[in-house]
mmCIF file of C-alpha atoms and ligand atoms in Angstrom:
data_model
loop_
_atom_site.group_PDB
_atom_site.id
_atom_site.type_symbol
_atom_site.label_atom_id
_atom_site.label_comp_id
_atom_site.label_asym_id
_atom_site.label_seq_id
_atom_site.Cartn_x
_atom_site.Cartn_y
_atom_site.Cartn_z
ATOM 1 C CA MET A 285 50.155 -70.343 17.639
ATOM 2 C CA HIS A 286 49.507 -73.098 20.173
ATOM 3 C CA ARG A 287 49.840 -70.564 22.989
ATOM 4 C CA VAL A 288 46.944 -68.605 21.448
ATOM 5 C CA THR A 289 44.564 -71.517 20.918
ATOM 6 C CA ALA A 290 45.456 -73.028 24.312
ATOM 7 C CA CYS A 291 43.981 -69.921 25.978
ATOM 8 C CA ALA A 292 41.087 -69.395 23.571
ATOM 9 C CA GLU A 293 39.940 -73.008 24.043
ATOM 10 C CA GLN A 294 39.276 -72.236 27.698
ATOM 11 C CA CYS A 295 36.324 -70.027 26.639
ATOM 12 C CA ALA A 296 33.032 -71.903 26.492
ATOM 13 C CA ASP A 297 31.759 -69.371 23.928
ATOM 14 C CA SER A 298 33.211 -70.583 20.598
ATOM 15 C CA HIS A 299 32.668 -67.218 18.860
ATOM 16 C CA LEU A 300 34.624 -65.465 21.584
ATOM 17 C CA ALA A 301 37.314 -68.147 21.373
ATOM 18 C CA ALA A 302 37.629 -67.473 17.633
ATOM 19 C CA LEU A 303 37.944 -63.733 18.257
ATOM 20 C CA ILE A 304 40.696 -64.259 20.856
ATOM 21 C CA THR A 305 42.489 -66.589 18.460
ATOM 22 C CA ALA A 306 42.335 -64.052 15.624
ATOM 23 C CA ALA A 307 43.493 -61.167 17.849
ATOM 24 C CA GLY A 308 46.375 -63.207 19.262
ATOM 25 C CA ALA A 309 47.516 -64.522 15.899
ATOM 26 C CA ALA A 310 47.368 -61.062 14.309
ATOM 27 C CA ALA A 311 49.347 -59.579 17.230
ATOM 28 C CA LEU A 312 52.036 -62.253 16.828
ATOM 29 C CA GLU A 313 52.218 -61.551 13.097
ATOM 30 C CA ALA A 314 52.543 -57.790 13.667
ATOM 31 C CA GLY A 315 55.127 -58.405 16.376
ATOM 32 C CA ALA A 316 57.290 -60.386 13.982
ATOM 33 C CA ILE A 317 57.242 -57.419 11.590
ATOM 34 C CA LEU A 318 58.198 -54.984 14.377
ATOM 35 C CA ARG A 319 61.001 -57.281 15.576
ATOM 36 C CA ASP A 320 62.364 -57.524 12.058
ATOM 37 C CA LEU A 321 62.278 -53.766 11.394
ATOM 38 C CA TYR A 322 63.457 -52.695 14.861
ATOM 39 C CA GLY A 323 67.207 -52.992 14.237
ATOM 40 C CA LYS A 324 67.098 -51.364 10.801
ATOM 41 C CA PRO A 325 67.180 -47.639 9.944
ATOM 42 C CA HIS A 326 63.707 -46.105 10.313
ATOM 43 C CA GLN A 327 61.659 -43.864 8.057
ATOM 44 C CA ILE A 328 60.244 -41.350 10.504
ATOM 45 C CA ASN A 329 57.398 -38.973 9.672
ATOM 46 C CA HIS A 330 55.562 -36.543 11.933
ATOM 47 C CA LYS A 331 51.816 -36.675 12.633
ATOM 48 C CA GLY A 332 52.288 -33.771 15.052
ATOM 49 C CA ALA A 333 55.187 -31.850 16.615
ATOM 50 C CA ILE A 334 56.279 -34.855 18.748
ATOM 51 C CA ASP A 335 53.856 -37.506 17.437
ATOM 52 C CA LEU A 336 55.783 -39.830 15.110
ATOM 53 C CA VAL A 337 54.899 -42.560 12.645
ATOM 54 C CA THR A 338 57.400 -45.003 11.150
ATOM 55 C CA GLU A 339 57.401 -47.536 8.341
ATOM 56 C CA ALA A 340 56.821 -50.184 11.014
ATOM 57 C CA ASP A 341 53.542 -48.663 12.290
ATOM 58 C CA VAL A 342 52.154 -48.775 8.758
ATOM 59 C CA ALA A 343 53.467 -52.232 7.839
ATOM 60 C CA ALA A 344 52.221 -53.797 11.086
ATOM 61 C CA GLU A 345 48.801 -52.190 10.755
ATOM 62 C CA GLN A 346 48.377 -53.431 7.175
ATOM 63 C CA ALA A 347 49.292 -56.976 8.222
ATOM 64 C CA ILE A 348 46.864 -56.918 11.171
ATOM 65 C CA ILE A 349 43.978 -55.616 9.065
ATOM 66 C CA ALA A 350 44.609 -58.194 6.321
ATOM 67 C CA HIS A 351 44.727 -61.002 8.890
ATOM 68 C CA LEU A 352 41.595 -59.954 10.786
ATOM 69 C CA ASN A 353 39.646 -59.142 7.638
ATOM 70 C CA ALA A 354 40.301 -62.637 6.302
ATOM 71 C CA ALA A 355 39.125 -64.200 9.583
ATOM 72 C CA PHE A 356 36.110 -61.901 10.185
ATOM 73 C CA PRO A 357 35.097 -60.112 6.943
ATOM 74 C CA ASP A 358 32.044 -58.428 8.551
ATOM 75 C CA VAL A 359 33.890 -56.741 11.417
ATOM 76 C CA GLY A 360 34.947 -53.090 11.046
ATOM 77 C CA PHE A 361 38.219 -51.383 12.020
ATOM 78 C CA LEU A 362 39.344 -48.502 14.152
ATOM 79 C CA ALA A 363 43.082 -48.471 13.527
ATOM 80 C CA GLU A 364 45.488 -45.736 14.556
ATOM 81 C CA GLU A 365 47.224 -45.156 11.236
ATOM 82 C CA SER A 366 44.106 -45.323 9.054
ATOM 83 C CA SER A 367 41.250 -43.992 11.228
ATOM 84 C CA ALA A 368 40.487 -40.636 12.826
ATOM 85 C CA PRO A 369 40.101 -40.777 16.627
ATOM 86 C CA PRO A 370 36.381 -41.466 17.185
ATOM 87 C CA THR A 371 34.058 -39.236 19.193
ATOM 88 C CA ALA A 372 31.884 -42.195 20.220
ATOM 89 C CA MET A 373 32.471 -45.895 20.644
ATOM 90 C CA PRO A 374 31.439 -47.905 17.559
ATOM 91 C CA THR A 375 28.152 -49.699 18.114
ATOM 92 C CA THR A 376 28.768 -52.302 15.402
ATOM 93 C CA PRO A 377 31.450 -55.016 15.834
ATOM 94 C CA CYS A 378 34.882 -53.480 15.453
ATOM 95 C CA TRP A 379 38.587 -54.249 15.885
ATOM 96 C CA ILE A 380 40.458 -51.472 17.703
ATOM 97 C CA ILE A 381 44.120 -51.563 16.705
ATOM 98 C CA ASP A 382 47.358 -49.945 17.798
ATOM 99 C CA PRO A 383 49.910 -51.627 15.523
ATOM 100 C CA LEU A 384 52.872 -50.130 17.393
ATOM 101 C CA ASP A 385 52.305 -48.674 20.836
ATOM 102 C CA GLY A 386 55.510 -46.912 21.821
ATOM 103 C CA THR A 387 56.425 -45.440 18.435
ATOM 104 C CA THR A 388 58.727 -42.826 19.965
ATOM 105 C CA ASN A 389 60.640 -45.614 21.726
ATOM 106 C CA PHE A 390 60.806 -47.656 18.518
ATOM 107 C CA ALA A 391 62.053 -44.656 16.508
ATOM 108 C CA HIS A 392 64.847 -44.104 19.062
ATOM 109 C CA HIS A 393 65.785 -47.820 19.227
ATOM 110 C CA PHE A 394 64.566 -47.906 22.839
ATOM 111 C CA PRO A 395 63.333 -51.498 23.190
ATOM 112 C CA TRP A 396 59.930 -50.924 24.727
ATOM 113 C CA PHE A 397 56.862 -51.198 22.476
ATOM 114 C CA ALA A 398 53.962 -53.517 21.719
ATOM 115 C CA THR A 399 51.068 -54.313 19.432
ATOM 116 C CA SER A 400 47.585 -53.926 20.914
ATOM 117 C CA ILE A 401 44.362 -55.319 19.427
ATOM 118 C CA GLY A 402 40.916 -55.109 21.039
ATOM 119 C CA TYR A 403 37.563 -56.314 19.781
ATOM 120 C CA ALA A 404 34.461 -54.236 20.625
ATOM 121 C CA GLU A 405 30.825 -55.236 20.264
ATOM 122 C CA GLY A 406 27.891 -53.115 21.440
ATOM 123 C CA GLY A 407 30.435 -50.596 22.693
ATOM 124 C CA GLU A 408 32.048 -53.125 25.053
ATOM 125 C CA ILE A 409 35.499 -54.698 24.710
ATOM 126 C CA LYS A 410 35.107 -58.485 24.466
ATOM 127 C CA ALA A 411 38.539 -59.754 23.429
ATOM 128 C CA GLY A 412 42.056 -58.389 23.492
ATOM 129 C CA ALA A 413 45.694 -59.150 22.747
ATOM 130 C CA ILE A 414 48.865 -57.238 23.590
ATOM 131 C CA TYR A 415 52.208 -58.536 22.323
ATOM 132 C CA GLN A 416 55.703 -57.352 23.299
ATOM 133 C CA PRO A 417 57.810 -58.862 20.496
ATOM 134 C CA LEU A 418 61.280 -58.327 21.978
ATOM 135 C CA LEU A 419 60.360 -60.207 25.166
ATOM 136 C CA ASP A 420 58.049 -62.547 23.274
ATOM 137 C CA GLU A 421 55.295 -61.899 25.832
ATOM 138 C CA LEU A 422 51.729 -62.377 24.626
ATOM 139 C CA PHE A 423 48.868 -61.138 26.818
ATOM 140 C CA LEU A 424 45.365 -62.362 25.932
ATOM 141 C CA ALA A 425 41.933 -61.793 27.433
ATOM 142 C CA GLY A 426 38.317 -62.720 26.722
ATOM 143 C CA ARG A 427 35.364 -61.140 28.513
ATOM 144 C CA GLY A 428 34.188 -63.608 31.158
ATOM 145 C CA CYS A 429 36.957 -66.107 30.302
ATOM 146 C CA GLY A 430 40.026 -64.665 31.998
ATOM 147 C CA ALA A 431 43.398 -63.161 31.128
ATOM 148 C CA TRP A 432 46.687 -64.879 30.302
ATOM 149 C CA LEU A 433 50.355 -64.124 29.791
ATOM 150 C CA ASN A 434 51.987 -66.761 27.602
ATOM 151 C CA GLN A 435 49.286 -69.268 28.552
ATOM 152 C CA LYS A 436 49.459 -68.657 32.299
ATOM 153 C CA ARG A 437 46.472 -67.045 33.985
ATOM 154 C CA ILE A 438 47.297 -63.621 35.385
ATOM 155 C CA ARG A 439 46.012 -61.693 38.391
ATOM 156 C CA VAL A 440 46.572 -58.132 39.536
ATOM 157 C CA SER A 441 48.838 -57.488 42.539
ATOM 158 C CA GLN A 442 47.781 -57.605 46.192
ATOM 159 C CA THR A 443 49.420 -54.284 47.107
ATOM 160 C CA ALA A 444 47.008 -52.442 49.366
ATOM 161 C CA GLU A 445 48.986 -49.334 50.332
ATOM 162 C CA LEU A 446 50.379 -46.660 48.049
ATOM 163 C CA ARG A 447 53.660 -46.536 49.980
ATOM 164 C CA GLN A 448 54.277 -50.122 48.847
ATOM 165 C CA SER A 449 53.218 -49.542 45.254
ATOM 166 C CA LEU A 450 54.985 -49.263 41.913
ATOM 167 C CA LEU A 451 52.896 -47.212 39.488
ATOM 168 C CA ALA A 452 53.196 -45.959 35.911
ATOM 169 C CA THR A 453 52.006 -42.937 34.001
ATOM 170 C CA GLY A 454 52.465 -41.420 30.562
ATOM 171 C CA PHE A 455 52.937 -37.968 29.102
ATOM 172 C CA PRO A 456 50.478 -37.055 26.339
ATOM 173 C CA TYR A 457 51.450 -35.626 22.964
ATOM 174 C CA ASN A 458 49.758 -32.324 23.963
ATOM 175 C CA ILE A 459 52.122 -32.104 26.966
ATOM 176 C CA LYS A 460 52.960 -28.457 26.227
ATOM 177 C CA GLU A 461 49.360 -27.433 26.852
ATOM 178 C CA LYS A 462 48.871 -29.827 29.786
ATOM 179 C CA ILE A 463 52.233 -29.621 31.559
ATOM 180 C CA ASP A 464 50.858 -28.032 34.777
ATOM 181 C CA GLU A 465 48.105 -30.610 35.223
ATOM 182 C CA VAL A 466 50.412 -33.540 34.354
ATOM 183 C CA MET A 467 53.029 -32.340 36.849
ATOM 184 C CA ASP A 468 50.368 -31.646 39.522
ATOM 185 C CA ALA A 469 49.241 -35.270 39.316
ATOM 186 C CA LEU A 470 52.823 -36.555 39.417
ATOM 187 C CA THR A 471 53.727 -34.257 42.333
ATOM 188 C CA SER A 472 50.739 -35.498 44.304
ATOM 189 C CA ILE A 473 51.233 -39.210 43.636
ATOM 190 C CA LEU A 474 54.987 -39.840 43.287
ATOM 191 C CA PRO A 475 56.076 -39.052 46.894
ATOM 192 C CA ARG A 476 53.472 -41.479 48.260
ATOM 193 C CA THR A 477 54.771 -44.494 46.280
ATOM 194 C CA GLN A 478 57.891 -46.631 45.846
ATOM 195 C CA GLY A 479 58.168 -45.260 42.312
ATOM 196 C CA VAL A 480 56.385 -44.102 39.173
ATOM 197 C CA ARG A 481 57.610 -45.385 35.786
ATOM 198 C CA ARG A 482 57.134 -43.597 32.462
ATOM 199 C CA ALA A 483 58.282 -46.169 29.938
ATOM 200 C CA GLY A 484 56.358 -44.858 26.891
ATOM 201 C CA ALA A 485 53.893 -47.564 25.886
ATOM 202 C CA ALA A 486 50.461 -47.281 27.497
ATOM 203 C CA ALA A 487 49.357 -50.733 26.350
ATOM 204 C CA MET A 488 52.346 -52.259 28.159
ATOM 205 C CA ASP A 489 51.645 -50.162 31.264
ATOM 206 C CA MET A 490 48.156 -51.651 31.332
ATOM 207 C CA ALA A 491 49.312 -55.208 30.599
ATOM 208 C CA TYR A 492 51.777 -54.871 33.487
ATOM 209 C CA VAL A 493 49.011 -53.807 35.869
ATOM 210 C CA ALA A 494 47.026 -56.841 34.733
ATOM 211 C CA CYS A 495 49.850 -59.256 35.561
ATOM 212 C CA GLY A 496 50.820 -57.611 38.856
ATOM 213 C CA ARG A 497 54.195 -56.148 37.834
ATOM 214 C CA LEU A 498 52.684 -52.678 38.325
ATOM 215 C CA ASP A 499 49.988 -51.748 40.846
ATOM 216 C CA GLY A 500 48.346 -48.885 38.940
ATOM 217 C CA PHE A 501 48.576 -46.486 35.992
ATOM 218 C CA TRP A 502 47.039 -43.163 34.974
ATOM 219 C CA GLU A 503 47.248 -40.959 31.889
ATOM 220 C CA ILE A 504 45.284 -38.344 29.946
ATOM 221 C CA ASN A 505 44.521 -37.971 26.266
ATOM 222 C CA LEU A 506 44.889 -41.639 25.326
ATOM 223 C CA LYS A 507 42.909 -42.975 22.378
ATOM 224 C CA PRO A 508 40.747 -46.128 22.170
ATOM 225 C CA TRP A 509 43.561 -48.061 20.440
ATOM 226 C CA ASP A 510 45.828 -47.382 23.435
ATOM 227 C CA THR A 511 43.397 -48.726 26.035
ATOM 228 C CA ALA A 512 40.946 -51.195 24.424
ATOM 229 C CA ALA A 513 42.864 -54.440 24.955
ATOM 230 C CA GLY A 514 44.520 -53.303 28.191
ATOM 231 C CA LEU A 515 41.290 -52.458 29.977
ATOM 232 C CA LEU A 516 39.897 -55.936 29.330
ATOM 233 C CA LEU A 517 43.126 -57.570 30.539
ATOM 234 C CA ILE A 518 42.897 -55.603 33.783
ATOM 235 C CA GLU A 519 39.216 -56.301 34.370
ATOM 236 C CA GLU A 520 39.666 -60.006 33.653
ATOM 237 C CA ALA A 521 42.672 -60.104 35.987
ATOM 238 C CA GLY A 522 40.641 -58.660 38.886
ATOM 239 C CA GLY A 523 41.634 -54.995 38.570
ATOM 240 C CA ARG A 524 39.639 -51.805 38.092
ATOM 241 C CA VAL A 525 39.387 -49.240 35.297
ATOM 242 C CA SER A 526 37.752 -45.805 35.677
ATOM 243 C CA ASP A 527 38.211 -42.131 34.952
ATOM 244 C CA PHE A 528 40.028 -39.948 37.513
ATOM 245 C CA ARG A 529 36.801 -39.439 39.494
ATOM 246 C CA ASP A 530 36.119 -43.166 39.709
ATOM 247 C CA ASN A 531 33.321 -42.997 37.130
ATOM 248 C CA PRO A 532 32.933 -45.864 34.621
ATOM 249 C CA PHE A 533 35.509 -45.619 31.832
ATOM 250 C CA SER A 534 34.895 -45.667 28.096
ATOM 251 C CA PRO A 535 37.840 -45.917 25.635
ATOM 252 C CA ILE A 536 36.838 -42.547 24.164
ATOM 253 C CA ASP A 537 37.277 -40.828 27.560
ATOM 254 C CA ASN A 538 40.096 -38.371 28.039
ATOM 255 C CA GLU A 539 41.381 -39.736 31.365
ATOM 256 C CA ILE A 540 42.094 -43.236 32.544
ATOM 257 C CA LEU A 541 42.953 -44.645 35.959
ATOM 258 C CA VAL A 542 43.611 -48.377 36.312
ATOM 259 C CA SER A 543 44.717 -50.323 39.354
ATOM 260 C CA ASN A 544 44.744 -53.609 41.169
ATOM 261 C CA ALA A 545 41.356 -52.538 42.661
ATOM 262 C CA LEU A 546 42.796 -52.322 46.202
ATOM 263 C CA LEU A 547 44.512 -48.989 45.449
ATOM 264 C CA HIS A 548 41.758 -47.560 43.276
ATOM 265 C CA GLY A 549 40.022 -45.442 45.903
ATOM 266 C CA GLN A 550 43.323 -43.977 47.160
ATOM 267 C CA LEU A 551 44.401 -43.000 43.639
ATOM 268 C CA ALA A 552 41.003 -41.620 42.626
ATOM 269 C CA ALA A 553 40.911 -39.527 45.818
ATOM 270 C CA ILE A 554 44.136 -37.818 44.674
ATOM 271 C CA LEU A 555 43.315 -37.524 40.968
ATOM 272 C CA THR A 556 39.795 -36.250 41.529
ATOM 273 C CA ASP A 557 41.295 -32.841 42.385
ATOM 274 C CA ILE A 558 43.214 -32.628 39.083
ATOM 275 C CA THR A 559 41.194 -30.829 36.434
ATOM 276 C CA TYR A 560 42.351 -31.259 32.841
HETATM 277 C C1 IPD B 739 51.637 -43.466 22.962
HETATM 278 C C2 IPD B 739 52.237 -44.319 24.059
HETATM 279 C C3 IPD B 739 52.730 -43.464 25.204
HETATM 280 C C4 IPD B 739 51.656 -42.552 25.726
HETATM 281 C C5 IPD B 739 51.058 -41.729 24.615
HETATM 282 C C6 IPD B 739 50.513 -42.674 23.534
HETATM 283 P P1 IPD B 739 51.907 -44.381 20.443
HETATM 284 O O1 IPD B 739 51.170 -44.293 21.906
HETATM 285 O O2 IPD B 739 51.291 -45.237 24.552
HETATM 286 O O3 IPD B 739 53.158 -44.221 26.298
HETATM 287 O O4 IPD B 739 52.196 -41.705 26.717
HETATM 288 O O5 IPD B 739 50.027 -40.956 25.158
HETATM 289 O O6 IPD B 739 49.888 -41.937 22.534
HETATM 290 O O7 IPD B 739 51.733 -43.052 19.784
HETATM 291 O O8 IPD B 739 53.321 -44.738 20.683
HETATM 292 O O9 IPD B 739 51.099 -45.450 19.769
HETATM 293 CA CA1 CA B 740 49.497 -45.954 21.356
HETATM 294 CA CA1 CA B 741 50.735 -46.422 17.828
#
């Protein structure tokens, strides 16, 4: 818990510091649940043809909501396993929660998943936490205060040319309908880079752009719980977040492009031609 408060205390705004503390503590609590359940047999149900939900998604979400509700009883929730995807950003204060980002990985015992918690007020993300429990890596951010990985301040990479970049993308659950567009984007971008990863947890892709391990990331059809915390991490670490045409991004948008800022124009120039 010290690693959470040590970052939060660096925010002059005490309300924001309390929000970061709550998000970080709830993410650690959820992560402990995921770590515990990871090696055990899973109960797997289908939300869609390839969209899974396990006992761990539900247990982690319940723990997060209980924790945050006790800390901030007046704040609402947008949580993947108990809320419908919204058509507009909430205007009242709201936690935006993905209890287990990377459920398909988790269900297959592929060790790449995270908990993501964002806090939105007036439609803007103000605080965020992403926790990878198997690596014990906790990413935190507060609007105007900075971004941290396990207490160390993080910055995006300095890579300025695509041919020196390592990028990531994801494949949406409606891949059958969008396969041509998804492959068009990959075909256009992949040969210009040192590599494109598709590891299966969008929140981690974004956290990795924030800390400079990746130089950029794009995907379609993500939901606010996938992107809320990650976008703040990237902005606070000096990166950029937009749609494919370099317009301002909202977590309800259907496309997201994030980068270290230096590569943003080059990536948007390619993606602007892809129509989804
Ligand atoms: C999914 C993961 C994946 C991305 C999908 C997301 P979930 O989230 O982030 O990387 O490609 O689009 O929906 O369902 O594992 O929480
Ligand atoms: Ca997710
Ligand atoms: Ca999820």
